[in-house]
């Protein structure tokens, strides 16, 4: 049986990262699973509180479980950016493999105190559930932004990473290392790229000793992503790039068939557009194994 912890350990040993892709409908889920199976690359699908509200928390739990079993494939489910213990418990009971318990907007001490409580409560429900904590500021909203927020003051330090991990018992840490949620318009057009603080990633990895997640991976320079994985990033989140592809694919489907009303005839271009993005990202994250 596949476990997320085992998959992360294997990927880390090979110098690879596991791709995490957000979904909020069947188009996105089909595209992510299709790409992952085509490359035989393990994958995590994530749903934020808003995405879970739209899809249904226990429903997506049942769906991903059935896909994992039917295809005997390592697809895992993450409760992305969960801001309350009640929502976390809901996800744990629905069979989620992991949770991002995100109180990064609170003062550090309060974040530590409540995250520690959440780790204990969630592991009491499912001991193998992996809990991720977040420190620093990486902005909010996997959307298209007009201007870049000033993230320089919210960067994580190796000292606070170590203290946070030791005091809370989280399995995974999401640091702020130059990454941010969402994309600028110039990034959507491909004119600019996000750049990462690679030295900070390496220092945080060494100080914390846990799995690290890079949030807000959309629009990041490919070479920075490679070097971030080499420096200790284990999971890379991609959401906005999928949303952009979803919309473009949907518009294409609608434009191609102006009189069509059958969803499964209109939607394939959207599935295909998202799948191409997932393929491109998984090829990059799993380069080591593919070369071997
Ligand atoms: Zn995120």
Coordinates of C-alpha atoms and ligand atoms in Angstrom, one line a residue:
X1 CA 0.0 0.0 0.0
X2 CA 1.3 3.5 -0.8
X3 CA 1.7 6.0 1.9
X4 CA 2.4 9.7 1.4
X5 CA 5.3 9.5 3.9
X6 CA 6.9 6.6 2.0
X7 CA 6.5 8.4 -1.4
X8 CA 8.1 11.6 0.1
X9 CA 11.0 9.6 1.5
X10 CA 11.6 7.9 -1.9
X11 CA 11.4 11.2 -3.7
X12 CA 13.8 12.8 -1.3
X13 CA 16.3 10.0 -1.7
X14 CA 16.2 10.4 -5.5
X15 CA 16.5 14.2 -5.3
X16 CA 13.0 14.7 -6.6
X17 CA 9.9 16.5 -5.4
X18 CA 6.3 15.4 -5.4
X19 CA 3.9 17.6 -7.4
X20 CA 0.8 19.0 -5.6
X21 CA -2.0 20.3 -7.8
X22 CA -5.1 22.0 -6.6
X23 CA -8.5 20.9 -7.9
X24 CA -12.0 22.1 -7.6
X25 CA -13.8 20.0 -10.2
X26 CA -13.6 16.8 -12.2
X27 CA -11.9 18.4 -15.1
X28 CA -8.9 19.3 -13.0
X29 CA -8.9 15.9 -11.2
X30 CA -9.1 14.0 -14.5
X31 CA -6.2 16.1 -15.9
X32 CA -4.0 15.7 -12.9
X33 CA -4.5 11.9 -12.6
X34 CA -4.2 11.5 -16.4
X35 CA -0.8 13.3 -16.4
X36 CA 0.5 11.5 -13.3
X37 CA -0.4 8.1 -14.7
X38 CA 1.1 8.9 -18.1
X39 CA 4.4 9.6 -16.4
X40 CA 4.1 7.1 -13.5
X41 CA 4.7 9.9 -11.1
X42 CA 3.1 10.0 -7.7
X43 CA 0.9 13.0 -7.1
X44 CA -0.9 14.9 -4.5
X45 CA -4.2 16.7 -5.1
X46 CA -5.0 19.5 -2.8
X47 CA -8.2 21.4 -1.9
X48 CA -8.3 24.6 0.1
X49 CA -11.2 25.3 2.4
X50 CA -13.0 27.1 -0.5
X51 CA -12.3 24.3 -2.9
X52 CA -13.5 21.7 -0.4
X53 CA -16.7 23.7 0.2
X54 CA -17.4 23.5 -3.6
X55 CA -16.6 19.8 -4.1
X56 CA -17.6 18.4 -0.7
X57 CA -15.0 17.2 1.8
X58 CA -16.1 13.6 2.4
X59 CA -17.1 13.3 -1.3
X60 CA -13.6 14.1 -2.6
X61 CA -12.2 11.8 0.1
X62 CA -14.2 8.9 -1.3
X63 CA -13.4 9.8 -4.9
X64 CA -9.6 9.9 -4.5
X65 CA -9.7 6.7 -2.4
X66 CA -11.6 4.9 -5.2
X67 CA -9.1 6.2 -7.8
X68 CA -6.1 5.1 -5.8
X69 CA -7.6 1.6 -5.3
X70 CA -9.0 1.1 -8.8
X71 CA -5.8 2.1 -10.6
X72 CA -3.4 1.0 -7.8
X73 CA -1.8 4.4 -8.2
X74 CA -0.1 6.7 -5.6
X75 CA -2.5 9.6 -5.7
X76 CA -2.9 11.4 -2.3
X77 CA -5.2 14.0 -0.9
X78 CA -4.2 17.2 1.0
X79 CA -6.4 19.6 2.9
X80 CA -4.7 22.7 1.7
X81 CA -4.7 26.0 3.8
X82 CA -6.9 25.0 6.6
X83 CA -7.4 27.8 9.1
X84 CA -9.4 26.1 11.9
X85 CA -9.1 22.8 13.8
X86 CA -12.8 22.1 13.1
X87 CA -12.1 22.1 9.3
X88 CA -9.0 20.0 9.9
X89 CA -10.9 17.4 11.9
X90 CA -13.5 17.2 9.1
X91 CA -10.7 16.5 6.6
X92 CA -9.1 13.9 8.8
X93 CA -12.4 12.1 9.2
X94 CA -12.8 12.2 5.4
X95 CA -9.6 10.2 4.9
X96 CA -7.3 13.0 3.8
X97 CA -3.6 12.0 3.8
X98 CA -2.3 15.4 4.7
X99 CA -3.3 18.8 5.9
X100 CA -1.8 22.3 5.7
X101 CA -2.7 23.8 9.0
X102 CA -2.2 27.4 8.2
X103 CA -2.1 30.0 11.0
X104 CA 0.7 31.9 9.5
X105 CA -1.3 35.1 9.8
X106 CA -1.2 34.9 13.6
X107 CA 1.8 36.0 15.8
X108 CA 4.5 33.3 15.8
X109 CA 3.9 32.2 19.4
X110 CA 0.1 31.8 18.8
X111 CA 0.8 29.9 15.6
X112 CA 3.1 27.5 17.5
X113 CA 0.6 27.0 20.3
X114 CA -2.4 26.3 18.1
X115 CA -0.5 24.2 15.5
X116 CA 0.9 22.0 18.3
X117 CA -2.7 21.4 19.5
X118 CA -3.8 20.6 16.0
X119 CA -1.0 18.1 15.4
X120 CA -2.1 16.2 18.5
X121 CA -5.8 16.3 17.7
X122 CA -5.4 15.3 14.1
X123 CA -3.0 12.4 14.8
X124 CA -5.5 11.1 17.4
X125 CA -8.0 10.7 14.6
X126 CA -5.5 9.3 12.0
X127 CA -1.9 8.7 13.3
X128 CA -0.5 8.5 9.7
X129 CA -2.0 11.8 8.6
X130 CA 0.9 14.2 7.8
X131 CA 0.5 17.7 9.3
X132 CA 2.1 20.7 7.6
X133 CA 2.6 24.0 9.4
X134 CA 3.3 27.4 7.9
X135 CA 5.5 30.3 8.9
X136 CA 6.1 33.6 7.3
X137 CA 4.1 35.5 4.6
X138 CA 3.6 34.1 1.1
X139 CA 0.5 36.1 0.3
X140 CA -3.0 34.8 -0.3
X141 CA -5.1 33.8 -3.2
X142 CA -4.1 31.6 -6.2
X143 CA -5.3 34.3 -8.6
X144 CA -4.0 36.8 -11.0
X145 CA -2.7 39.9 -9.1
X146 CA -2.1 43.4 -10.5
X147 CA 0.8 44.1 -8.2
X148 CA 3.3 42.1 -6.2
X149 CA 2.9 42.3 -2.4
X150 CA 6.1 43.1 -0.4
X151 CA 7.0 39.7 0.9
X152 CA 10.6 40.7 2.0
X153 CA 9.6 41.3 5.7
X154 CA 7.7 37.9 5.9
X155 CA 10.6 35.6 4.9
X156 CA 11.2 32.7 7.2
X157 CA 14.5 32.3 9.1
X158 CA 16.3 29.0 9.9
X159 CA 16.0 29.8 13.6
X160 CA 12.2 30.2 13.6
X161 CA 11.9 27.1 11.3
X162 CA 13.8 25.0 13.8
X163 CA 11.9 26.4 16.8
X164 CA 8.5 25.9 15.0
X165 CA 9.2 22.3 14.0
X166 CA 10.6 21.3 17.4
X167 CA 7.7 23.0 19.4
X168 CA 4.8 21.8 17.2
X169 CA 5.8 18.3 15.9
X170 CA 4.8 19.0 12.3
X171 CA 5.9 16.6 9.7
X172 CA 6.2 19.2 6.9
X173 CA 7.0 22.8 6.9
X174 CA 5.9 25.5 4.5
X175 CA 8.5 28.4 4.7
X176 CA 8.4 31.8 3.0
X177 CA 11.5 31.7 0.7
X178 CA 10.6 34.3 -2.0
X179 CA 7.6 32.3 -3.2
X180 CA 4.0 33.8 -3.3
X181 CA 0.5 32.6 -4.0
X182 CA -1.0 33.6 -7.3
X183 CA 0.7 35.1 -10.4
X184 CA 1.2 38.6 -11.7
X185 CA -0.2 39.4 -15.2
X186 CA 3.3 39.6 -16.5
X187 CA 3.9 36.0 -15.3
X188 CA 0.7 34.7 -17.0
X189 CA 2.1 36.2 -20.2
X190 CA 5.4 34.6 -19.5
X191 CA 7.3 37.9 -19.4
X192 CA 8.5 37.6 -15.8
X193 CA 9.2 34.7 -13.4
X194 CA 9.3 34.3 -9.7
X195 CA 12.7 33.8 -8.2
X196 CA 13.5 31.9 -5.0
X197 CA 15.9 32.4 -2.1
X198 CA 17.9 29.2 -2.6
X199 CA 20.3 29.7 0.2
X200 CA 17.5 30.3 2.6
X201 CA 15.8 27.0 1.5
X202 CA 19.1 25.1 2.2
X203 CA 19.6 26.7 5.6
X204 CA 15.9 26.1 6.6
X205 CA 16.2 22.4 5.5
X206 CA 19.3 21.9 7.5
X207 CA 17.9 23.7 10.6
X208 CA 14.4 22.0 10.5
X209 CA 15.2 18.5 9.3
X210 CA 11.7 18.0 8.0
X211 CA 10.0 17.7 4.6
X212 CA 9.6 21.2 3.0
X213 CA 6.8 22.4 0.8
X214 CA 7.0 25.2 -1.7
X215 CA 3.7 27.0 -2.0
X216 CA 2.8 29.3 -4.9
X217 CA 5.0 27.5 -7.4
X218 CA 3.1 28.8 -10.5
X219 CA 5.2 31.1 -12.6
X220 CA 8.5 30.2 -11.0
X221 CA 11.7 30.1 -13.0
X222 CA 12.3 26.4 -14.0
X223 CA 16.0 26.5 -13.0
X224 CA 15.1 27.9 -9.6
X225 CA 12.6 25.1 -9.1
X226 CA 15.3 22.5 -9.9
X227 CA 17.7 24.1 -7.5
X228 CA 15.1 24.5 -4.8
X229 CA 14.4 20.8 -5.0
X230 CA 18.1 20.1 -4.8
X231 CA 18.2 22.4 -1.7
X232 CA 15.5 20.4 0.1
X233 CA 12.0 21.2 -1.2
X234 CA 10.0 18.0 -1.2
X235 CA 6.5 19.1 -2.4
X236 CA 5.8 21.9 -5.0
X237 CA 2.3 23.4 -5.1
X238 CA 0.9 24.5 -8.5
X239 CA -2.6 26.1 -8.6
X240 CA -2.8 29.3 -10.6
X241 CA -1.2 27.9 -13.7
X242 CA -3.9 25.2 -13.7
X243 CA -6.7 27.7 -13.3
X244 CA -5.4 29.8 -16.2
X245 CA -5.2 26.6 -18.4
X246 CA -8.7 25.5 -17.2
X247 CA -10.2 28.8 -18.2
X248 CA -8.5 29.0 -21.6
X249 CA -9.4 25.3 -22.4
X250 CA -13.0 25.9 -21.4
X251 CA -13.2 29.0 -23.6
X252 CA -11.7 27.0 -26.4
X253 CA -14.3 24.2 -26.0
X254 CA -17.2 26.7 -25.9
X255 CA -15.9 28.6 -28.9
X256 CA -15.4 25.5 -31.0
X257 CA -18.9 24.2 -30.3
X258 CA -21.2 27.2 -30.0
X259 CA -24.4 25.2 -30.2
X260 CA -23.2 22.2 -28.1
X261 CA -24.8 21.7 -24.6
X262 CA -23.3 18.3 -23.7
X263 CA -20.7 18.9 -21.0
X264 CA -18.6 15.9 -21.8
X265 CA -18.3 17.1 -25.4
X266 CA -17.4 20.7 -24.4
X267 CA -15.0 20.0 -21.6
X268 CA -12.2 17.8 -23.1
X269 CA -10.2 20.8 -24.3
X270 CA -10.1 22.0 -20.7
X271 CA -8.9 18.6 -19.5
X272 CA -6.2 18.6 -22.2
X273 CA -5.1 22.2 -21.4
X274 CA -4.7 21.4 -17.7
X275 CA -3.1 18.1 -18.4
X276 CA -0.4 19.7 -20.5
X277 CA 0.6 22.0 -17.6
X278 CA 0.6 19.1 -15.1
X279 CA 2.8 17.0 -17.5
X280 CA 5.3 19.9 -17.9
X281 CA 5.6 20.4 -14.1
X282 CA 5.8 16.7 -13.2
X283 CA 8.5 16.2 -15.9
X284 CA 10.5 18.9 -14.1
X285 CA 9.9 17.7 -10.6
X286 CA 10.7 14.1 -11.5
X287 CA 13.6 14.7 -13.8
X288 CA 16.0 12.5 -11.8
X289 CA 14.0 9.3 -12.1
X290 CA 13.2 10.0 -15.7
X291 CA 16.9 10.4 -16.5
X292 CA 17.7 7.2 -14.7
Ligands
LIG1 ZN1 -0.5 27.5 -0.7

